[in-house]
């Protein structure tokens, strides 16, 4: 039986994020198009004697103990296994923290998937998603491992197949943004109807036609640099640009590698921002 495993935990961007209503439980009803990209944290899991869970990361803003969502994922599966075992979790962070890219949720999903295998639990994707949603709203998407239309609080997932691949330039101005703060300050406006999501997307331009993020209305006024980054990406050849999640990361979609890499180099040269040129997966 395997005693250790190393998993890649990808980031995500939101091609669309509609906030439909505030729920009585404090969450919001959402409709999102969620796409993984190949900027990944590395999550290493090792079963150990005893029943202790150790999480090491060494990144500012990421707790190493019980406050880490990866620790909570491990606790949930070890309790379910009902056998004395501990686990050491080492997370190598490559995804910016509190950035709207889902890094913590992706690490959590990697722990669920990895321990399911190491402990021989045989839990289905659906069962892992049910555990994951209790830990974080984006966790089920990363367990799902497909481009998806996410509804509810993010746990109702429908696969979106056939989306064209795209080159993505991620730009984070190194400003941590609290998701809770963004949602707390969001003013919901009455909609006549939700925009229709097409059944198919022919090219990057067709993805651009659905790009929208309701949370920009909160984050951009507080951090105008987000709007500036969007404009810069368009000027550098992006087909379109949007803030991901609650921000502050901005992404630009490109239909070819050369233009994307040139844009990335230009943005790295002018600022101390985090810049990564990645592909959709």
Short mmCIF file of C-alpha atoms in Angstrom, two decimals:
data_model
loop_
_atom_site.label_atom_id
_atom_site.label_comp_id
_atom_site.label_asym_id
_atom_site.label_seq_id
_atom_site.Cartn_x
_atom_site.Cartn_y
_atom_site.Cartn_z
CA UNK A 1 0.00 0.00 0.00
CA UNK A 2 1.24 3.47 -0.89
CA UNK A 3 2.60 5.49 2.02
CA UNK A 4 3.17 8.77 0.23
CA UNK A 5 1.97 10.70 -2.80
CA UNK A 6 2.70 14.02 -4.49
CA UNK A 7 -0.11 15.87 -6.25
CA UNK A 8 -0.29 19.03 -8.36
CA UNK A 9 -3.00 21.45 -7.21
CA UNK A 10 -3.94 23.82 -10.08
CA UNK A 11 -5.24 27.37 -9.85
CA UNK A 12 -8.51 28.46 -11.45
CA UNK A 13 -9.93 31.49 -13.16
CA UNK A 14 -13.59 32.45 -13.44
CA UNK A 15 -14.71 33.14 -16.98
CA UNK A 16 -17.99 34.25 -15.45
CA UNK A 17 -19.17 34.99 -11.93
CA UNK A 18 -22.83 35.94 -11.42
CA UNK A 19 -24.00 36.62 -7.86
CA UNK A 20 -27.73 35.89 -7.94
CA UNK A 21 -28.92 36.23 -4.35
CA UNK A 22 -27.86 36.24 -0.72
CA UNK A 23 -28.89 33.09 1.14
CA UNK A 24 -30.19 32.88 4.74
CA UNK A 25 -27.09 30.88 5.73
CA UNK A 26 -24.82 33.79 4.77
CA UNK A 27 -23.60 32.23 1.53
CA UNK A 28 -24.56 33.55 -1.90
CA UNK A 29 -26.28 31.83 -4.81
CA UNK A 30 -23.79 31.92 -7.66
CA UNK A 31 -23.43 30.96 -11.29
CA UNK A 32 -19.86 30.60 -12.48
CA UNK A 33 -17.84 29.26 -15.36
CA UNK A 34 -14.70 27.84 -13.76
CA UNK A 35 -11.54 26.92 -15.66
CA UNK A 36 -8.33 25.37 -14.30
CA UNK A 37 -4.91 26.62 -15.41
CA UNK A 38 -1.51 24.98 -15.07
CA UNK A 39 -0.13 27.21 -12.34
CA UNK A 40 0.06 24.64 -9.54
CA UNK A 41 0.91 24.24 -5.89
CA UNK A 42 2.65 20.96 -5.06
CA UNK A 43 1.04 18.97 -2.25
CA UNK A 44 3.03 16.10 -0.70
CA UNK A 45 1.28 13.62 1.62
CA UNK A 46 2.98 11.00 3.78
CA UNK A 47 1.25 8.60 6.15
CA UNK A 48 2.96 8.37 9.56
CA UNK A 49 2.46 6.46 12.81
CA UNK A 50 0.25 7.99 15.43
CA UNK A 51 -2.73 10.23 14.71
CA UNK A 52 -1.09 13.64 14.36
CA UNK A 53 -1.62 15.87 11.32
CA UNK A 54 1.26 18.16 10.42
CA UNK A 55 0.98 20.84 7.75
CA UNK A 56 4.05 22.75 6.61
CA UNK A 57 4.03 25.52 4.05
CA UNK A 58 6.27 28.35 5.14
CA UNK A 59 4.32 31.00 3.21
CA UNK A 60 3.25 34.20 4.92
CA UNK A 61 -0.51 34.28 5.28
CA UNK A 62 -0.85 30.48 5.22
CA UNK A 63 -1.26 28.82 8.65
CA UNK A 64 0.64 25.59 9.28
CA UNK A 65 -1.72 24.03 11.82
CA UNK A 66 -5.44 23.52 12.35
CA UNK A 67 -6.24 26.84 10.69
CA UNK A 68 -5.16 25.46 7.31
CA UNK A 69 -7.97 24.09 5.16
CA UNK A 70 -5.67 21.23 4.13
CA UNK A 71 -5.45 20.19 7.82
CA UNK A 72 -9.25 20.14 8.01
CA UNK A 73 -9.45 17.97 4.89
CA UNK A 74 -6.99 15.50 6.39
CA UNK A 75 -8.90 15.40 9.68
CA UNK A 76 -12.16 14.66 7.85
CA UNK A 77 -10.72 11.68 5.94
CA UNK A 78 -8.69 10.27 8.82
CA UNK A 79 -11.83 10.33 10.99
CA UNK A 80 -13.73 8.60 8.19
CA UNK A 81 -11.04 5.93 7.85
CA UNK A 82 -11.50 4.96 11.48
CA UNK A 83 -7.96 3.65 11.76
CA UNK A 84 -5.04 5.07 13.73
CA UNK A 85 -2.88 6.99 11.29
CA UNK A 86 -1.32 10.38 10.97
CA UNK A 87 -0.23 12.38 7.96
CA UNK A 88 2.45 14.90 7.14
CA UNK A 89 1.41 17.46 4.51
CA UNK A 90 3.97 19.67 2.81
CA UNK A 91 2.65 22.40 0.53
CA UNK A 92 4.90 24.19 -1.92
CA UNK A 93 3.00 27.36 -2.77
CA UNK A 94 3.28 28.68 -6.31
CA UNK A 95 -0.22 30.17 -6.45
CA UNK A 96 -0.50 33.63 -4.81
CA UNK A 97 -2.37 33.69 -1.50
CA UNK A 98 -5.77 35.43 -1.14
CA UNK A 99 -5.68 36.13 -4.85
CA UNK A 100 -8.99 34.89 -6.33
CA UNK A 101 -7.25 31.86 -7.87
CA UNK A 102 -8.52 29.19 -5.48
CA UNK A 103 -5.12 28.05 -4.25
CA UNK A 104 -6.23 27.05 -0.75
CA UNK A 105 -9.28 25.21 -2.05
CA UNK A 106 -7.17 23.40 -4.62
CA UNK A 107 -4.69 22.31 -1.93
CA UNK A 108 -7.63 21.06 0.13
CA UNK A 109 -9.00 19.05 -2.80
CA UNK A 110 -5.55 17.55 -3.41
CA UNK A 111 -5.48 16.33 0.22
CA UNK A 112 -8.93 14.76 -0.17
CA UNK A 113 -7.97 13.02 -3.42
CA UNK A 114 -4.57 11.94 -2.13
CA UNK A 115 -5.71 10.56 1.22
CA UNK A 116 -8.64 8.78 -0.45
CA UNK A 117 -6.00 6.86 -2.40
CA UNK A 118 -3.43 6.40 0.39
CA UNK A 119 -6.02 5.20 2.91
CA UNK A 120 -7.80 2.98 0.38
CA UNK A 121 -11.16 4.54 1.19
CA UNK A 122 -12.62 4.14 -2.30
CA UNK A 123 -14.80 7.24 -1.97
CA UNK A 124 -16.42 8.42 -5.19
CA UNK A 125 -15.90 11.88 -6.68
CA UNK A 126 -19.41 12.79 -5.50
CA UNK A 127 -18.66 11.68 -1.93
CA UNK A 128 -15.42 13.66 -1.85
CA UNK A 129 -17.25 16.71 -3.21
CA UNK A 130 -19.82 16.41 -0.40
CA UNK A 131 -17.01 16.44 2.15
CA UNK A 132 -15.24 19.26 0.31
CA UNK A 133 -18.15 21.70 0.22
CA UNK A 134 -18.23 21.69 4.02
CA UNK A 135 -14.62 22.90 3.96
CA UNK A 136 -14.84 25.54 1.21
CA UNK A 137 -17.20 26.48 -1.60
CA UNK A 138 -14.57 26.06 -4.35
CA UNK A 139 -13.29 22.69 -3.11
CA UNK A 140 -15.84 20.55 -5.03
CA UNK A 141 -14.73 22.13 -8.32
CA UNK A 142 -11.14 21.07 -7.77
CA UNK A 143 -12.24 17.55 -6.80
CA UNK A 144 -14.38 17.49 -9.99
CA UNK A 145 -11.26 18.16 -12.13
CA UNK A 146 -13.15 19.46 -15.17
CA UNK A 147 -14.09 22.84 -16.64
CA UNK A 148 -17.54 23.42 -15.20
CA UNK A 149 -20.63 25.52 -14.83
CA UNK A 150 -20.89 25.90 -11.04
CA UNK A 151 -24.18 26.81 -9.38
CA UNK A 152 -25.57 26.96 -5.84
CA UNK A 153 -22.66 28.10 -3.66
CA UNK A 154 -20.36 26.45 -6.16
CA UNK A 155 -21.12 22.82 -5.36
CA UNK A 156 -23.58 22.07 -8.20
CA UNK A 157 -21.27 21.30 -11.10
CA UNK A 158 -22.05 20.62 -14.74
CA UNK A 159 -19.13 19.76 -17.03
CA UNK A 160 -18.49 22.20 -19.87
CA UNK A 161 -16.83 20.24 -22.63
CA UNK A 162 -15.21 21.48 -25.79
CA UNK A 163 -14.03 24.86 -24.57
CA UNK A 164 -11.10 25.90 -26.74
CA UNK A 165 -7.68 25.99 -25.08
CA UNK A 166 -6.29 29.43 -24.31
CA UNK A 167 -3.08 31.03 -23.16
CA UNK A 168 -3.65 32.99 -19.96
CA UNK A 169 -1.55 35.77 -18.46
CA UNK A 170 -2.16 36.09 -14.72
CA UNK A 171 -1.26 39.37 -13.02
CA UNK A 172 -1.47 39.88 -9.27
CA UNK A 173 -0.54 43.32 -7.87
CA UNK A 174 0.41 41.77 -4.51
CA UNK A 175 -2.62 43.09 -2.67
CA UNK A 176 -4.34 40.38 -0.58
CA UNK A 177 -8.11 40.72 -0.84
CA UNK A 178 -10.51 39.11 1.64
CA UNK A 179 -13.28 37.18 -0.11
CA UNK A 180 -15.53 37.68 2.93
CA UNK A 181 -14.99 41.45 2.74
CA UNK A 182 -15.90 41.53 -0.96
CA UNK A 183 -19.14 39.62 -0.52
CA UNK A 184 -20.07 41.63 2.58
CA UNK A 185 -19.78 44.85 0.58
CA UNK A 186 -21.50 43.61 -2.57
CA UNK A 187 -24.68 45.48 -3.42
CA UNK A 188 -26.99 43.06 -5.22
CA UNK A 189 -28.96 44.61 -8.04
CA UNK A 190 -32.20 43.26 -9.44
CA UNK A 191 -31.76 41.48 -12.77
CA UNK A 192 -34.47 40.96 -15.33
CA UNK A 193 -32.82 37.69 -16.33
CA UNK A 194 -29.46 35.96 -16.34
CA UNK A 195 -27.44 36.03 -19.53
CA UNK A 196 -27.56 32.76 -21.45
CA UNK A 197 -24.50 30.51 -21.35
CA UNK A 198 -23.92 29.07 -24.84
CA UNK A 199 -23.83 25.31 -25.39
CA UNK A 200 -20.53 25.51 -27.24
CA UNK A 201 -17.55 27.83 -27.65
CA UNK A 202 -15.77 27.93 -30.99
CA UNK A 203 -12.71 30.00 -30.13
CA UNK A 204 -11.20 32.33 -27.56
CA UNK A 205 -13.30 35.21 -28.92
CA UNK A 206 -16.47 33.25 -28.08
CA UNK A 207 -15.25 32.80 -24.49
CA UNK A 208 -14.65 36.55 -24.31
CA UNK A 209 -18.30 37.18 -25.11
CA UNK A 210 -19.41 35.59 -21.79
CA UNK A 211 -16.72 37.16 -19.56
CA UNK A 212 -18.27 38.93 -16.57
CA UNK A 213 -17.62 39.20 -12.84
CA UNK A 214 -20.12 40.84 -10.49
CA UNK A 215 -17.47 41.15 -7.76
CA UNK A 216 -15.51 43.70 -9.79
CA UNK A 217 -18.07 46.27 -8.62
CA UNK A 218 -16.63 45.97 -5.09
CA UNK A 219 -12.94 45.22 -5.63
CA UNK A 220 -12.09 47.65 -8.44
CA UNK A 221 -13.27 50.84 -6.63
CA UNK A 222 -11.16 49.81 -3.63
CA UNK A 223 -8.16 48.80 -5.77
CA UNK A 224 -8.19 50.81 -9.04
CA UNK A 225 -4.95 49.13 -10.13
CA UNK A 226 -7.10 46.14 -11.13
CA UNK A 227 -8.73 48.21 -13.86
CA UNK A 228 -5.32 49.49 -14.94
CA UNK A 229 -4.01 45.93 -15.29
CA UNK A 230 -7.03 44.96 -17.38
CA UNK A 231 -6.37 47.87 -19.72
CA UNK A 232 -2.66 46.98 -19.97
CA UNK A 233 -3.44 43.38 -20.88
CA UNK A 234 -5.76 44.50 -23.67
CA UNK A 235 -3.14 46.94 -24.93
CA UNK A 236 -0.62 44.08 -24.99
CA UNK A 237 -2.82 41.93 -27.21
CA UNK A 238 -5.21 40.06 -24.91
CA UNK A 239 -8.50 39.16 -26.56
CA UNK A 240 -10.22 40.07 -23.27
CA UNK A 241 -9.44 40.55 -19.61
CA UNK A 242 -11.24 40.07 -16.29
CA UNK A 243 -10.66 39.89 -12.56
CA UNK A 244 -10.71 36.32 -11.24
CA UNK A 245 -12.96 35.50 -8.28
CA UNK A 246 -12.88 38.18 -5.60
CA UNK A 247 -9.53 39.42 -6.91
CA UNK A 248 -7.14 41.02 -7.01
CA UNK A 249 -5.66 38.74 -9.70
CA UNK A 250 -6.50 39.77 -13.25
CA UNK A 251 -6.23 37.45 -16.23
CA UNK A 252 -5.98 38.11 -19.94
CA UNK A 253 -6.97 35.50 -22.52
CA UNK A 254 -4.73 35.10 -25.56
CA UNK A 255 -5.23 32.99 -28.65
CA UNK A 256 -1.52 32.38 -29.22
CA UNK A 257 1.55 31.67 -27.11
CA UNK A 258 3.88 34.27 -28.62
CA UNK A 259 1.64 37.24 -27.84
CA UNK A 260 0.92 35.91 -24.33
CA UNK A 261 4.63 35.47 -23.52
CA UNK A 262 5.47 38.91 -24.89
CA UNK A 263 2.74 40.44 -22.73
CA UNK A 264 4.03 38.59 -19.69
CA UNK A 265 7.55 39.87 -20.26
CA UNK A 266 6.33 43.46 -20.69
CA UNK A 267 4.35 43.31 -17.45
CA UNK A 268 7.22 41.76 -15.49
CA UNK A 269 9.57 44.46 -16.65
CA UNK A 270 7.56 47.41 -15.37
CA UNK A 271 6.32 46.36 -11.93
CA UNK A 272 6.90 44.16 -8.90
CA UNK A 273 3.63 42.37 -9.67
CA UNK A 274 3.30 38.58 -9.75
CA UNK A 275 3.03 37.60 -13.43
CA UNK A 276 2.61 34.09 -14.83
CA UNK A 277 1.99 32.91 -18.40
CA UNK A 278 -0.02 29.69 -18.24
CA UNK A 279 -2.34 27.47 -20.25
CA UNK A 280 -5.85 26.20 -19.55
CA UNK A 281 -6.15 22.54 -18.54
#
